[in-house]
CSV table of C-alpha atoms in Angstrom, one decimal:
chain,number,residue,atom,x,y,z
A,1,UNK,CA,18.5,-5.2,40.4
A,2,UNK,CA,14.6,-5.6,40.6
A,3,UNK,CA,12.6,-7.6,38.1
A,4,UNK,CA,9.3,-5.5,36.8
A,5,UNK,CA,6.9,-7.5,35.9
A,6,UNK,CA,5.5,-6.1,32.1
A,7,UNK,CA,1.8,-5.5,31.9
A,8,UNK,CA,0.0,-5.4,28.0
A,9,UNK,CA,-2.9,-3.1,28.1
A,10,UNK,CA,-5.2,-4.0,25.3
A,11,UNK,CA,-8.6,-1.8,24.5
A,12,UNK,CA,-11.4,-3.4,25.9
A,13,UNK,CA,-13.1,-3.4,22.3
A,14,UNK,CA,-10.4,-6.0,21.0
A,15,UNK,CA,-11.2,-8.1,24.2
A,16,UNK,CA,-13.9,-10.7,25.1
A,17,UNK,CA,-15.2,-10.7,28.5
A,18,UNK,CA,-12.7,-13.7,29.6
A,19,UNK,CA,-9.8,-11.8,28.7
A,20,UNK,CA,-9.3,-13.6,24.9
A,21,UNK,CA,-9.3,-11.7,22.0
A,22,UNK,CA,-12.6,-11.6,20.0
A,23,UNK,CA,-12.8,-12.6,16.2
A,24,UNK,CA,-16.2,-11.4,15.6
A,25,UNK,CA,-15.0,-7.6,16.3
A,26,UNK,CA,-11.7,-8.1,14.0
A,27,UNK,CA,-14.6,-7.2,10.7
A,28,UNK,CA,-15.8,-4.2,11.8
A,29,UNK,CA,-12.6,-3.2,13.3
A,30,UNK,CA,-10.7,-3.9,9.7
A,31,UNK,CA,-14.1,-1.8,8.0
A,32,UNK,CA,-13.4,1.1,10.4
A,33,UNK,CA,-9.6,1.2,10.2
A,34,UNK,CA,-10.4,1.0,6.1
A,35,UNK,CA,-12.5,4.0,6.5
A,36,UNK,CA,-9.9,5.7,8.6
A,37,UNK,CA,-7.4,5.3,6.2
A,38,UNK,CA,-9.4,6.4,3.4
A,39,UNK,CA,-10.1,9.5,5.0
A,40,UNK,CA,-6.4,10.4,5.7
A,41,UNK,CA,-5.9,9.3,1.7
A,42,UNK,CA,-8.6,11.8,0.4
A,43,UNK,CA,-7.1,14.6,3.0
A,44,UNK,CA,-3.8,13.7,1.8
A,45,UNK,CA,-4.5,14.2,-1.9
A,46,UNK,CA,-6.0,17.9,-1.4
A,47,UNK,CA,-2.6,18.7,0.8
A,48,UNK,CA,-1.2,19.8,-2.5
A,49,UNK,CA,-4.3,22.5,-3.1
A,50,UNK,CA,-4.0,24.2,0.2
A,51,UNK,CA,-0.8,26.3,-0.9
A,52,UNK,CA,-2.6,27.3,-3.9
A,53,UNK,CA,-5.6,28.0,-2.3
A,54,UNK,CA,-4.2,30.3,0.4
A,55,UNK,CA,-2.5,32.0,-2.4
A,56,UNK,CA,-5.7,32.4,-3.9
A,57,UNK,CA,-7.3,34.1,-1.3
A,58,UNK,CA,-4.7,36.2,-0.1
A,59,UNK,CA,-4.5,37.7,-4.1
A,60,UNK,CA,-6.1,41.1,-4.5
A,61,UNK,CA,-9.7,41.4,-4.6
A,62,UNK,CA,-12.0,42.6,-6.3
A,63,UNK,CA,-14.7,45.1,-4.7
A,64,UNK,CA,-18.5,44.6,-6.0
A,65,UNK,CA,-21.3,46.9,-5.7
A,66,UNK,CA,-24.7,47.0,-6.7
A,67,UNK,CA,-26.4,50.3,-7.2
A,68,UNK,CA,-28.4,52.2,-9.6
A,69,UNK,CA,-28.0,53.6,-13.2
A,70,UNK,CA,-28.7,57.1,-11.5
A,71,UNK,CA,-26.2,56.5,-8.7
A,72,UNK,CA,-23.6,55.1,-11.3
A,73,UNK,CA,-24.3,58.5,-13.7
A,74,UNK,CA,-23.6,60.5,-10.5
A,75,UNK,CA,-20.4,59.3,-9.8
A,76,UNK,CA,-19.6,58.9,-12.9
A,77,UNK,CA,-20.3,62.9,-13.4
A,78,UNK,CA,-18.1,63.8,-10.0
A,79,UNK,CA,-21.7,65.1,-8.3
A,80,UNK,CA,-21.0,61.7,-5.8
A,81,UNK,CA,-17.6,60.6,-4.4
A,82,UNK,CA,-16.9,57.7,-2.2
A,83,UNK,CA,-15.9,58.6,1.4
A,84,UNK,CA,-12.3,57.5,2.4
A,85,UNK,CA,-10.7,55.7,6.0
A,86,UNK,CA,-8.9,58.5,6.9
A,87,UNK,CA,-5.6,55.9,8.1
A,88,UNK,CA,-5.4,53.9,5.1
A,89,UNK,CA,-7.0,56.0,2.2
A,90,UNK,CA,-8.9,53.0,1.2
A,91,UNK,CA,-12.6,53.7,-0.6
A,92,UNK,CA,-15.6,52.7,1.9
A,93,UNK,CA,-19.0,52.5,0.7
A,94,UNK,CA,-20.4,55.5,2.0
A,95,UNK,CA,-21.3,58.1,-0.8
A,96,UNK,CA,-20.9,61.6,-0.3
A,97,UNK,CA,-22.5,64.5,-2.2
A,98,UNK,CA,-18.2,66.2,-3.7
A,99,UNK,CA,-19.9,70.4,-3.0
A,100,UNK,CA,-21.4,70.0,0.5
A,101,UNK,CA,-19.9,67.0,1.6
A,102,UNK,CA,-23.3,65.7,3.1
A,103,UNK,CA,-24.1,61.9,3.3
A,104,UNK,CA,-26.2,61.0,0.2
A,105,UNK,CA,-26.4,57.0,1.0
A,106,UNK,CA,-24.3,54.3,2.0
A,107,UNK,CA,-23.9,50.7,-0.6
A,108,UNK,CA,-22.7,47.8,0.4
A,109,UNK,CA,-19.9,46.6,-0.5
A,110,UNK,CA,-18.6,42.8,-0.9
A,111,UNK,CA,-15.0,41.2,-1.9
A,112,UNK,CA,-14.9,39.0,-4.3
A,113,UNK,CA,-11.9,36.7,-4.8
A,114,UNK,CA,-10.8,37.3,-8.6
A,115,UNK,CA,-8.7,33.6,-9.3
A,116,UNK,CA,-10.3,31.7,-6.7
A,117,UNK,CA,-12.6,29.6,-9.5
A,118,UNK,CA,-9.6,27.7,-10.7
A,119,UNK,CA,-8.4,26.7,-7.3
A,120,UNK,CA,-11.5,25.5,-6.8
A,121,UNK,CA,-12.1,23.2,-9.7
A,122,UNK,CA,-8.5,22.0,-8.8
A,123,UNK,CA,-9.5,20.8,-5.5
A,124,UNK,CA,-12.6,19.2,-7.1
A,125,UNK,CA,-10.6,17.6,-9.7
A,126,UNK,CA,-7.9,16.2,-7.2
A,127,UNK,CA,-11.1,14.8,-5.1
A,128,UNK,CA,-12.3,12.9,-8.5
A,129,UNK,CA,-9.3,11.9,-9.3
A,130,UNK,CA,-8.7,10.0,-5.7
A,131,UNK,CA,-12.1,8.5,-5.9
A,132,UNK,CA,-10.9,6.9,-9.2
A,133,UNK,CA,-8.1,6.2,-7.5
A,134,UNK,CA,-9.7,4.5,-4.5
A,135,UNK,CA,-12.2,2.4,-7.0
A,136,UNK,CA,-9.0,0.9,-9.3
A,137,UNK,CA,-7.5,0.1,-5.6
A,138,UNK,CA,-11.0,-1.5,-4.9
A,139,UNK,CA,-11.1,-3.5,-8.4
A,140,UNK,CA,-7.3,-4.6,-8.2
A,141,UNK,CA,-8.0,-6.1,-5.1
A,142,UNK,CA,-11.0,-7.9,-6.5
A,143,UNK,CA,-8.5,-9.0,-9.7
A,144,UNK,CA,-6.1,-10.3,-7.4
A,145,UNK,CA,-8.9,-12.8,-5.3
A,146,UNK,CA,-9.9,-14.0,-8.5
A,147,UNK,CA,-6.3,-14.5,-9.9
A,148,UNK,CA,-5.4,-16.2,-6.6
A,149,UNK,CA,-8.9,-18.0,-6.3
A,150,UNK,CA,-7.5,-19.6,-10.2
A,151,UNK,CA,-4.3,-20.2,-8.9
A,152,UNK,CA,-5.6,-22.4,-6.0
A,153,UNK,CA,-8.0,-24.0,-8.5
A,154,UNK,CA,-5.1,-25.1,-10.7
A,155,UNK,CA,-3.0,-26.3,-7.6
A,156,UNK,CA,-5.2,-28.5,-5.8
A,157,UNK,CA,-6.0,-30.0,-9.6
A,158,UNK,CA,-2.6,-30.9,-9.8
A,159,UNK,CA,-2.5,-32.4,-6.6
A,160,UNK,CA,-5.5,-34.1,-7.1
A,161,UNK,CA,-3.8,-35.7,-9.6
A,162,UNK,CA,-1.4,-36.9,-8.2
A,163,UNK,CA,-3.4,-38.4,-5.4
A,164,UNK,CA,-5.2,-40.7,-8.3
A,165,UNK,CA,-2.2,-41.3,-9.7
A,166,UNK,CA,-0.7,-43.0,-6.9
A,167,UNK,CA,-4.0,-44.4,-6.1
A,168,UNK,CA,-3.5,-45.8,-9.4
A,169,UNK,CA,-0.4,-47.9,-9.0
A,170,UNK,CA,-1.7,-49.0,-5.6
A,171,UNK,CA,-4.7,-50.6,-6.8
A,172,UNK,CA,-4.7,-54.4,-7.9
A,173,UNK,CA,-7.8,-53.9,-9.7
A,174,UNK,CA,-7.1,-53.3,-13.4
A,175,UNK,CA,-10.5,-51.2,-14.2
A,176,UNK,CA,-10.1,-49.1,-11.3
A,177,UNK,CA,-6.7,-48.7,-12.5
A,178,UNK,CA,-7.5,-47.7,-16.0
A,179,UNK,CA,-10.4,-45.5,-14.7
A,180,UNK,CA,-7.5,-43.6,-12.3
A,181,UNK,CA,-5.4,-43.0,-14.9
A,182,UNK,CA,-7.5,-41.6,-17.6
């Protein structure tokens, strides 16, 4: 059998020019892979709005028009019908004098989503809620330097106690001896 010899490819970014890995990148490397990950947290979090939303948008719709008191009265009376896709039956917005059948103008018309409002305070209150989220990660981690920043405080008072302490019976000199023990 033939022996391969394994070669590591490493990005160049993580390299120094002599080949050794380069600590004054590993910062802004552990800033941008933070920043990364944050992004793919917040995406995460709105996962659970896109059903709803798609649900949203795909619900019936609501058609909107804006015309005139006359115009409304009109079609109101039967003098003005709406003219209809002949395939599908469904009302355009082309308005048609009902006797002669002429054109009398044509509105437009725009679709309006009926329950779309609540998905989207949903998917604002989700975004909130991960920003929270992200600031109480943020302060915990803060809580825990300090916690272990106490912690280290109260070890090396310990030890330097005991240092003195067996400085203390080393020592020939009484005064230095009484000084190290209190």
């Amino acid at each position: 059998m033939e022996e391969r010899e394994e070669i590591i490819v490493r990005p160049e970014s993580a390299l120094s020019k002599n080949g050794q890995f380069d600590l004054r990148r590993r910062p802004l490397q552990r800033y941008k892979e933070r920043k990364r990950n944050k992004l793919v947290s917040d995406l995460a979090a709105q996962l659970a709005n896109v059903p709803q939303f798609i649900e949203a948008v795909g619900r019936s719709r609501e058609k909107v028009l804006d015309i005139s008191k006359e115009v409304a009265e009109k079609i109101a009376n039967g003098e003005l019908v709406f003219s209809r896709k002949g395939a599908t039956g469904e009302a355009v917005g082309i308005l048609r004098d009902a006797k002669t059948g002429k054109l009398f103008t044509q509105l437009p018309i725009k679709e309006m989503p009926l329950e779309l409002g609540s998905t989207i305070a949903s998917a604002g209150l989700s975004l909130k809620m991960q920003e929270i989220s992200n600031k109480l990660e943020i302060l915990d981690g803060k809580i825990n330097r300090v916690n272990r920043n106490f912690d280290l405080n109260r070890y090396a008072e310990v030890q330097s106690a005991g240092d003195k302490f067996k400085v203390a019976l080393l020592t020939k000199d009484t005064n230095m001896k009484k000084a190290l023990l209190l």
